[in-house]
Structure formats: C-alpha cells, structure tokens
Short mmCIF file of C-alpha atoms in Angstrom, two decimals:
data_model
loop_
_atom_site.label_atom_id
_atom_site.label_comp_id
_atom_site.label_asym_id
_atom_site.label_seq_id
_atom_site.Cartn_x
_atom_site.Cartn_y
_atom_site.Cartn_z
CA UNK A 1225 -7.34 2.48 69.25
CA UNK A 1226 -4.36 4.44 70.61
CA UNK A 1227 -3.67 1.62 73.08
CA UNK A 1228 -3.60 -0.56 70.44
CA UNK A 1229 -1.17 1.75 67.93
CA UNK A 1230 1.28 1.43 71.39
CA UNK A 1231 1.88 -1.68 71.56
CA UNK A 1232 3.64 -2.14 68.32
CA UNK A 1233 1.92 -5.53 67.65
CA UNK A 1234 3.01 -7.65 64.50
CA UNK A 1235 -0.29 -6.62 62.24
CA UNK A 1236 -0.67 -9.99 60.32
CA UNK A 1237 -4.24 -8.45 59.62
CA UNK A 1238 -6.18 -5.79 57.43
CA UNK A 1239 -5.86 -3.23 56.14
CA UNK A 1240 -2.81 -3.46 54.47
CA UNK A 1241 -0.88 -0.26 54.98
CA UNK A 1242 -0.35 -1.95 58.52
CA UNK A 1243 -0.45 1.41 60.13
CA UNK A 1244 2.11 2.95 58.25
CA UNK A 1245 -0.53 4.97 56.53
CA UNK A 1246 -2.34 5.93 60.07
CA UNK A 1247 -1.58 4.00 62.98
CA UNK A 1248 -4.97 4.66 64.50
CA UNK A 1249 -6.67 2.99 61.26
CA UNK A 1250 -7.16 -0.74 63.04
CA UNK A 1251 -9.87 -3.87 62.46
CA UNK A 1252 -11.44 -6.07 64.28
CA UNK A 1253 -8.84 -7.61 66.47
CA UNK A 1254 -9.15 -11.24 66.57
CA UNK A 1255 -8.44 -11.74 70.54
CA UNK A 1256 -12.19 -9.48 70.88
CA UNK A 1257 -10.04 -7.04 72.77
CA UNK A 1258 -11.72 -4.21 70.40
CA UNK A 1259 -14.32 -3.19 69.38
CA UNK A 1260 -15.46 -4.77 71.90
CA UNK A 1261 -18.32 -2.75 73.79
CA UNK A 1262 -16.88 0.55 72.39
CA UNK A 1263 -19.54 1.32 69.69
CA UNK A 1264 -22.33 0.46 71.95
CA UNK A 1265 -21.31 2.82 74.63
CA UNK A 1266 -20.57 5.58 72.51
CA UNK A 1267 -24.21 4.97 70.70
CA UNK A 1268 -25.82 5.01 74.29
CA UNK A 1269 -23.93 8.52 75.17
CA UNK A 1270 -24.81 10.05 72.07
CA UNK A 1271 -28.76 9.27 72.39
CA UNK A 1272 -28.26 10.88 75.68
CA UNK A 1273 -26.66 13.56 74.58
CA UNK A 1274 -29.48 14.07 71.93
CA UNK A 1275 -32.70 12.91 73.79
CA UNK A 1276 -33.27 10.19 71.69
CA UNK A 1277 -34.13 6.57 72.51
CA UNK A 1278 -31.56 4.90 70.55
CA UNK A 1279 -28.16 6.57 68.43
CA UNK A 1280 -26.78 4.16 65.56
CA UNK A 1281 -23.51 5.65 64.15
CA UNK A 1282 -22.69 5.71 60.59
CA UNK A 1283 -20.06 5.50 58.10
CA UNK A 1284 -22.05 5.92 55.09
CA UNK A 1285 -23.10 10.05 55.54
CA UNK A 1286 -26.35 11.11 55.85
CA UNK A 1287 -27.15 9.22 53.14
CA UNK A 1288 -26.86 5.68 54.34
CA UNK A 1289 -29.26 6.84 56.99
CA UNK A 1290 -31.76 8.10 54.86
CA UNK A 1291 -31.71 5.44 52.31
CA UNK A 1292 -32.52 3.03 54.98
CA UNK A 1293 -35.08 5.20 56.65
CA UNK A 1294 -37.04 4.66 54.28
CA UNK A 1295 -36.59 1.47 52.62
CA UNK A 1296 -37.08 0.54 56.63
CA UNK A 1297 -40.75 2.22 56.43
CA UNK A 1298 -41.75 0.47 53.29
CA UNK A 1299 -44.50 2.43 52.23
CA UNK A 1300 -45.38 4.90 50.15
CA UNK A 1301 -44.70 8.92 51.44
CA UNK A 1302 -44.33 12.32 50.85
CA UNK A 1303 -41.28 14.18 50.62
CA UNK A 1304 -40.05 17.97 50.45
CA UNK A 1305 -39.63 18.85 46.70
CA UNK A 1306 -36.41 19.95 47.78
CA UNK A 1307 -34.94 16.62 49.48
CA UNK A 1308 -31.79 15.53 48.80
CA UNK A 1309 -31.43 12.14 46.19
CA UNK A 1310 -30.98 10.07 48.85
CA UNK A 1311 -34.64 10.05 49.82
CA UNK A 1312 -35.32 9.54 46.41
CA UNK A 1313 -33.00 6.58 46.27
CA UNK A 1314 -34.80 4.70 49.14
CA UNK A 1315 -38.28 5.14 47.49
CA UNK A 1316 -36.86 3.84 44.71
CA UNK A 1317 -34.84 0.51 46.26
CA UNK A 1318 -38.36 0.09 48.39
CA UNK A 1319 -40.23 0.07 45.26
CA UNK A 1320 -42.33 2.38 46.95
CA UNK A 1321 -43.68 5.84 45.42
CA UNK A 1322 -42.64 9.01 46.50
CA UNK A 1323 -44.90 12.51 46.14
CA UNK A 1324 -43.22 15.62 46.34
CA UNK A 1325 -44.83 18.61 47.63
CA UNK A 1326 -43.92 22.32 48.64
CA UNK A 1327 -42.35 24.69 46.66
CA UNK A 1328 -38.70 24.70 45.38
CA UNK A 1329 -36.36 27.12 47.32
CA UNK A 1330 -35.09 27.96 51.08
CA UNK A 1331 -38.42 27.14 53.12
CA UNK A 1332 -39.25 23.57 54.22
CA UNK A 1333 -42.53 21.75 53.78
CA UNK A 1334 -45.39 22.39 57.09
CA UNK A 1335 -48.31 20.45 58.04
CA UNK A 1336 -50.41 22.27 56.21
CA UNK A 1337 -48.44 21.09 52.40
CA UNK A 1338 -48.57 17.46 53.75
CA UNK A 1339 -52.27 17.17 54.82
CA UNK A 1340 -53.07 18.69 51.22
CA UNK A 1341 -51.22 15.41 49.81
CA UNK A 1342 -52.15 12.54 51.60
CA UNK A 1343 -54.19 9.64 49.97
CA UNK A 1344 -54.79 6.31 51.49
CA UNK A 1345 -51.31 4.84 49.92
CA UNK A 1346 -49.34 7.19 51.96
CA UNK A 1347 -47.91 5.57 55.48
CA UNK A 1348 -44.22 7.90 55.53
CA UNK A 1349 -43.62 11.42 55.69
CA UNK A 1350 -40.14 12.59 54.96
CA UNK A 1351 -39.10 16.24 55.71
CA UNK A 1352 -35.62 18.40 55.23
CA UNK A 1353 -34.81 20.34 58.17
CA UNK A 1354 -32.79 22.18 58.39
CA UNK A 1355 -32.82 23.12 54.26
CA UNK A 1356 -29.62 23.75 53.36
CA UNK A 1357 -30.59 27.50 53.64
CA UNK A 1358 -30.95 27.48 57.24
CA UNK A 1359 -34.26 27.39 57.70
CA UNK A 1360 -36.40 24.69 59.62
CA UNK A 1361 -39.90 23.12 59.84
CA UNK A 1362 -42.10 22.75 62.86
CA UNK A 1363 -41.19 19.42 63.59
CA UNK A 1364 -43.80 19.27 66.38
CA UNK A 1365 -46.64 20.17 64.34
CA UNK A 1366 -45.92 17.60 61.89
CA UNK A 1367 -45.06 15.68 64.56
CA UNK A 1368 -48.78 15.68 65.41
CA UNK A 1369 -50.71 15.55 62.33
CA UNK A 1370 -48.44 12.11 61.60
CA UNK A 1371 -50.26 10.45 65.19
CA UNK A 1372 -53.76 11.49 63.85
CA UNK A 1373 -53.38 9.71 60.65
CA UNK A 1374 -50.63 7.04 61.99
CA UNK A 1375 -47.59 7.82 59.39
CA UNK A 1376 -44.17 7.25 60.09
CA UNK A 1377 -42.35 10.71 60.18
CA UNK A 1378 -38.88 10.71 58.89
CA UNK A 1379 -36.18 13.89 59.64
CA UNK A 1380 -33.74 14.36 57.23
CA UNK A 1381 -32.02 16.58 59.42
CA UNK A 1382 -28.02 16.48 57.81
CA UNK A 1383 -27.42 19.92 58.15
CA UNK A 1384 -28.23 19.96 62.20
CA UNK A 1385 -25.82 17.80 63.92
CA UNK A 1386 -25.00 21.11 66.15
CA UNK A 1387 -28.76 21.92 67.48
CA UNK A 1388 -29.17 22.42 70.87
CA UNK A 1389 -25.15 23.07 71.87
CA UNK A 1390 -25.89 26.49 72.18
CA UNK A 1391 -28.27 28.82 73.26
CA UNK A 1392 -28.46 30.66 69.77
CA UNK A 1393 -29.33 27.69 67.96
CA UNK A 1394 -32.58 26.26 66.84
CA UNK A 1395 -32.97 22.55 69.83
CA UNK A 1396 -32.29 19.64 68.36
CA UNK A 1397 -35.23 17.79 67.51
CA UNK A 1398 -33.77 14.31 67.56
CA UNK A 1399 -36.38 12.90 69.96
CA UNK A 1400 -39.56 13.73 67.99
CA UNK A 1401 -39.83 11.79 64.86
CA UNK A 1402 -39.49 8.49 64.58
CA UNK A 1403 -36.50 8.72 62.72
CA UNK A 1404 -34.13 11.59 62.21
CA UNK A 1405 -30.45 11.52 60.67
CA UNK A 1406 -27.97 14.21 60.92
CA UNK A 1407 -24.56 14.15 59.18
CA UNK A 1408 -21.86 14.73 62.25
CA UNK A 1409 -19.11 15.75 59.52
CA UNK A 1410 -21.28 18.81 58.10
CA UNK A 1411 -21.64 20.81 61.68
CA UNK A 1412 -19.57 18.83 63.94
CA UNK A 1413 -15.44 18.43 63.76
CA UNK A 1414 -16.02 14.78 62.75
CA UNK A 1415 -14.73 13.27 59.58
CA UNK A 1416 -15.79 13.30 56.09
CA UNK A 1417 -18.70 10.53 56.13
CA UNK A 1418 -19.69 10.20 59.40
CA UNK A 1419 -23.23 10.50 60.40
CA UNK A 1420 -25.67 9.83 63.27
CA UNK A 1421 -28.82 8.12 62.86
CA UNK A 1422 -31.61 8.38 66.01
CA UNK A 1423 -34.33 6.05 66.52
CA UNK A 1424 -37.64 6.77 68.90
CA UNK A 1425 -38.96 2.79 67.77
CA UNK A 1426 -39.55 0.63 70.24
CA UNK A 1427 -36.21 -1.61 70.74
CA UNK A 1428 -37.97 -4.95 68.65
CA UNK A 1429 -38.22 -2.20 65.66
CA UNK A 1430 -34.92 -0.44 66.50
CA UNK A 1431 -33.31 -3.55 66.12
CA UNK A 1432 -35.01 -4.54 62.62
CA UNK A 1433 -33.83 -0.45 61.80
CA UNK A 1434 -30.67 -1.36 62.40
CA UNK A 1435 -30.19 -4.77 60.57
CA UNK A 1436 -31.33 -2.53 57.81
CA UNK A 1437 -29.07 0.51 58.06
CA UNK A 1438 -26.11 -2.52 58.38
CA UNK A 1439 -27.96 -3.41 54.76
CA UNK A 1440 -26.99 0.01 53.31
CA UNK A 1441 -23.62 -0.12 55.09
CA UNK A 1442 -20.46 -1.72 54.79
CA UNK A 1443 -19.17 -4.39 56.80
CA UNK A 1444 -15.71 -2.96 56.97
CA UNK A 1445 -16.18 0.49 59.08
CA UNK A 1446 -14.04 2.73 59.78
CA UNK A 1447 -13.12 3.19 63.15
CA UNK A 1448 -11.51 6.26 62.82
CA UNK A 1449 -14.93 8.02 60.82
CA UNK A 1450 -16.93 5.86 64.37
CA UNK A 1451 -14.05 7.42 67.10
CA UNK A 1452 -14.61 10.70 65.28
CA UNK A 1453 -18.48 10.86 65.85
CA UNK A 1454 -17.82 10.31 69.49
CA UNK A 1455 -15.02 13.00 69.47
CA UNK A 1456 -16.94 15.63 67.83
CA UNK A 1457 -20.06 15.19 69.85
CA UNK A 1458 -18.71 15.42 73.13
CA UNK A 1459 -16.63 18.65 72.14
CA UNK A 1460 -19.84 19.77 70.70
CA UNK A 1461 -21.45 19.50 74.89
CA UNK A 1462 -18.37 21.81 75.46
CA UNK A 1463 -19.04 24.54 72.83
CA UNK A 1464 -21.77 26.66 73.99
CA UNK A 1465 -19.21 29.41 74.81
CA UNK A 1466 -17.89 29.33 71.09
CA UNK A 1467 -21.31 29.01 69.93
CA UNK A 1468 -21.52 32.35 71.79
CA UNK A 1469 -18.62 34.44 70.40
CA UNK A 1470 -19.29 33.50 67.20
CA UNK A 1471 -23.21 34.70 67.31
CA UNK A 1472 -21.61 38.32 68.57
CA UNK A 1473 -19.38 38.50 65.58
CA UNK A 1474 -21.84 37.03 63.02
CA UNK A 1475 -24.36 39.66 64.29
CA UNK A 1476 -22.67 42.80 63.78
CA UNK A 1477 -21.41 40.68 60.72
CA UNK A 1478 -24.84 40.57 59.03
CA UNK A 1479 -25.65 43.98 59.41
CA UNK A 1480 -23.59 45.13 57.23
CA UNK A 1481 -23.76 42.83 54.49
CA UNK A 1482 -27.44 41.47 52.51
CA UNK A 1483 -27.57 38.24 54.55
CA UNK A 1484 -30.46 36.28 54.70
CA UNK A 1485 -32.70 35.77 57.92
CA UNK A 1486 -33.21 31.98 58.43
CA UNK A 1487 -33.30 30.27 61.92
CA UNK A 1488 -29.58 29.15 62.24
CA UNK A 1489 -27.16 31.46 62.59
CA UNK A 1490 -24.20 29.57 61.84
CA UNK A 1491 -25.78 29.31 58.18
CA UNK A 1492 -24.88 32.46 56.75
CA UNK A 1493 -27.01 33.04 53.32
CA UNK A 1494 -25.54 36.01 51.03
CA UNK A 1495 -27.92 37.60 48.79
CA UNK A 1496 -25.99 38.32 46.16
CA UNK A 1497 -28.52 40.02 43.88
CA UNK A 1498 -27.09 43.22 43.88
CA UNK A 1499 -23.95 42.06 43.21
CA UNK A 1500 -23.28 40.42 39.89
CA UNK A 1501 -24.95 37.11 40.99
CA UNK A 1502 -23.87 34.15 43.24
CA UNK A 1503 -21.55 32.45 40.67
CA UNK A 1504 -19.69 35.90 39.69
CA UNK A 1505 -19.81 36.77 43.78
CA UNK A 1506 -18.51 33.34 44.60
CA UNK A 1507 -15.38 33.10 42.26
CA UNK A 1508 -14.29 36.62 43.44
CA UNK A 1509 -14.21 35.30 47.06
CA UNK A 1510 -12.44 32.43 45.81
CA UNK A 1511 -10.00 34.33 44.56
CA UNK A 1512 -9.54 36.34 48.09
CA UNK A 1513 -9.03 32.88 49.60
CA UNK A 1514 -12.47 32.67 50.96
CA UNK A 1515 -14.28 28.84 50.03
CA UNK A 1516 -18.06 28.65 50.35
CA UNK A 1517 -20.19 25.94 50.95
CA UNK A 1518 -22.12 26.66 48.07
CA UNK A 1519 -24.28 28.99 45.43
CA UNK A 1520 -26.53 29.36 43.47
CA UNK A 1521 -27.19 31.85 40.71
CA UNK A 1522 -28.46 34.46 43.40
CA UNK A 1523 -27.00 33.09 46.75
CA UNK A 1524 -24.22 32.05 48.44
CA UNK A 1525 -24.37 29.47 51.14
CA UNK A 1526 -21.21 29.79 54.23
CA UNK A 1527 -20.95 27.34 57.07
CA UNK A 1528 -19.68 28.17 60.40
CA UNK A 1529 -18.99 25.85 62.97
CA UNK A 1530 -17.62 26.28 66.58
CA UNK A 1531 -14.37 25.32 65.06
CA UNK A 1532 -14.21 28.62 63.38
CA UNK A 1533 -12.92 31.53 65.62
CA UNK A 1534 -13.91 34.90 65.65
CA UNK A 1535 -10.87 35.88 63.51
CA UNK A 1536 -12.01 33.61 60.68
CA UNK A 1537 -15.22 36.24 60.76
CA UNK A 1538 -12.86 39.02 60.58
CA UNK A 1539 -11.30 37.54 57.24
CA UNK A 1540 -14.72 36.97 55.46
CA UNK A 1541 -16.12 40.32 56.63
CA UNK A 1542 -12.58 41.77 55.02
CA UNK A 1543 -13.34 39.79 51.98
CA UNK A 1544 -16.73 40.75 52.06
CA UNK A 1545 -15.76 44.16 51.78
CA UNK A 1546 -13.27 44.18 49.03
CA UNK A 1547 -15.96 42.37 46.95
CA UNK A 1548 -18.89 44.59 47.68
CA UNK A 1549 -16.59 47.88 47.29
CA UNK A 1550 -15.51 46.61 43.97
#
C-alpha cells in the first residue's frame, strides 16, 4: 500500500477521494499488482501466531464472524444468556433456534449449564469468553463434552484478541473450538472494525466457512482495517514486556481500590457499590477526563491494552482517588 501511495499514479479508480482523504486507502489495482498474495500471507502468519489451522480476517467486527459462525453450523444450539446480538442474529438468519442458558451477569456458561440443556435438536454450542467482565470459561472442558455428543463448539471470544502475548494473561484458546472469533480492534492497536476469525475445519469445510463469512461481508474491504490486523498482531508478539509493566502497576493499582477479581488483568472491573453507583461513579470520572469502556448500575468496566503506559495508570489511580475521597 505505501509503495503504491509513492508512485503518484493517475487514480482513474475507486474510491473517490483519490487519496486525498488517505493515501494509503487503495482498491484492487487492475494490473493484479495488489492484493495480490498479501491477505493470504498475512492470514497464514496470524493462524501461526494463534495456533489455529486457518485465520480469515475481517472487516465486519466480531460480528460478521459470529453471524456467520453460525448461520455456517446450521443447526439448532445453545448460547450464553449473556451473548452478544450477534449470535442471536445468526440463529435467526439460519432459521435455526437458539436456547439460552446460565445466569445473567459476569460468569460464563460451563459444561455442566450446557449438558443440562441439550435435546436431540441441538448440533451448536456457542459460548462468550472472555464476558465482557473479564472472566472466562473452560474452553477445554466444553471442548470435550462437544466430541462426546458431536456438536459444533463456537467461541465468541471478541474481547481476547490479546491472550497468550503475555505471561499474565489467560492463553489464547484459538485452536480448540471449531470456531472462535476475536475482535483485533477491542485488545489489539488495530482499527475500529477489524476482527479475526479462526477455523480448526478441515480445509473442504474451511473453505465453505469462508464463502460464508464473504456472505456476511462486503465485497469492498478495507485494506487499511486488513493492513491493520496484521500490524497490530505482530506488535502484539512484541508486547510481553508491556504486558509486564502494566500487570506491576495494575497490581498495586487494585489494592487500593474495590476492583473485581476476574481472570484478565487488563479488564479492570470497579465495584462501585459503595460509591453512589456505576452511572453516578462513571460521569464523575468523565468529568476528570477519565473515559470507560462501560457501566452498569453497580460496575464500571476499563480496558487496558499494551498501548497504555504505566503513566496512563498513574492518571486513573489519581482520578480514582479524587472520586473515592469525595
């Protein structure tokens, strides 16, 4: 892409800004000079990377993934009661029912809440790890009890892009289900929509997964969101150190302050309970400059990544303070 921004070609193609609104934002190029092989290397690396058999990159989030994960299965599953509307959304344009089980709140579902559920109708499994909480499922338990009654196991797993680049963090679980998604632009330095999808199908059924994931995408990607996948995952191979400092600071962070223990430390969960609530808690860190991820009416969700330094812990502990002293 930057080769091609240097030559200073005539664009007499799409889009229409011509590069004036990002040089890097390019097309197809009609002499098959790009993308050529591009994609498909980067896809190849990033399985690697991951442990999975095959990587399909994304434009579409998370949800394009999902959607297609299981429309692709074509059966009906079980889902987490708290999944996100996308897995909803492919039950529905499969025509295929869905059965919720667990509880609502931070935990996933386990073995234990899908076995309860099954019926003869049921062929997919779709579980949320991590929740947006921080807190994961055994994926290798449920891994298990899908072989003994043959069902197709489904990870929605957007909010864990950065497993496994770090000692401190939960290992990525990309190679156990047959499917798994995880949204690059949540935990990664990649761009808004961007998202990985990982197969373990055979490459006959990977192939069939991926005419279908092109059926929930567009047929005008965006290199840039693509190039940006490939950019944040191979800084994210470099971060362990960061991954490091940050657990240090985050530690001594959380013992002063009511955060919750889940299994991923970059999620930090405030319990604001004692403190006027999550909205009221929120909106007074808002005002001190300080922009959540989310809350609820009790909690208050903060992502780090390695992007963040150990000063930008500094500044939310500061803000923490002022809050909690008022």
């Amino acid at each position: 892409m930057r080769e091609y921004a240097s030559r200073q070609t005539l664009r007499l193609h799409t889009p229409g800004h011509k590069g004036k609104s990002d040089e890097l934002d390019i097309t197809e190029l009609s002499d098959g000079t790009f993308p050529a092989q591009a994609i498909a290397q980067a896809e190849e690396k990033i399985s690697e990377v991951y442990g999975a058999k095959h990587a399909h990159l994304l434009c579409g989030g998370s949800s394009q993934g999902v959607k297609a994960s299981v429309y692709f299965a074509g059966s009906d599953g079980i889902a987490d009661i708290n999944s996100h509307r996308s897995v909803l959304d492919g039950f529905k344009l499969a025509g295929k029912n869905c059965k919720s089980v667990g509880k609502r709140g931070m935990r996933p579902i386990t073995a234990c809440d899908i076995s309860g559920a099954l019926d003869d109708k049921i062929k997919t499994v779709v579980v949320t790890s991590p929740t947006y909480y921080g807190f994961c499922a055994d994926i290798g338990e449920i891994r298990a009890l899908c072989d003994k009654y043959g069902l197709t196991l489904i990870v929605d797993g957007a909010h864990g892009a950065h497993f496994g680049f770090g000692e401190h963090l939960p290992k990525s679980f990309a190679h156990i289900p047959d499917i798994c998604n995880v949204s690059a632009h949540k935990t990664l330095c990649s761009l808004t929509q961007s998202a990985i999808a990982f197969d373990n199908l055979s490459d006959e059924d990977s192939a069939r997964y991926k005419a279908t994931l092109d059926l929930f995408g567009t047929t005008s990607p965006s290199y840039l969101l693509l190039s940006s996948i490939e950019d944040g995952v191979t800084r994210a191979t470099e971060s362990a150190s960061d991954y490091a400092r940050l657990y240090n600071a985050i530690h001594d962070l959380k013992k002063r302050y009511p955060f919750v223990d889940n299994d991923d430390f970059t999620r930090l969960v405030l319990d604001c309970a004692d403190m006027g609530g999550g909205a009221e808690t929120n909106k007074a860190l808002a005002n001190l400059g300080v922009m959540s991820e989310m809350h609820d009416d009790r909690y208050i969700v903060f992502i780090v990544t390695a992007e963040d330094s150990e000063a930008d812990i500094v500044r939310l502990d500061k803000a923490l303070y002022t809050v909690t002293k008022r």
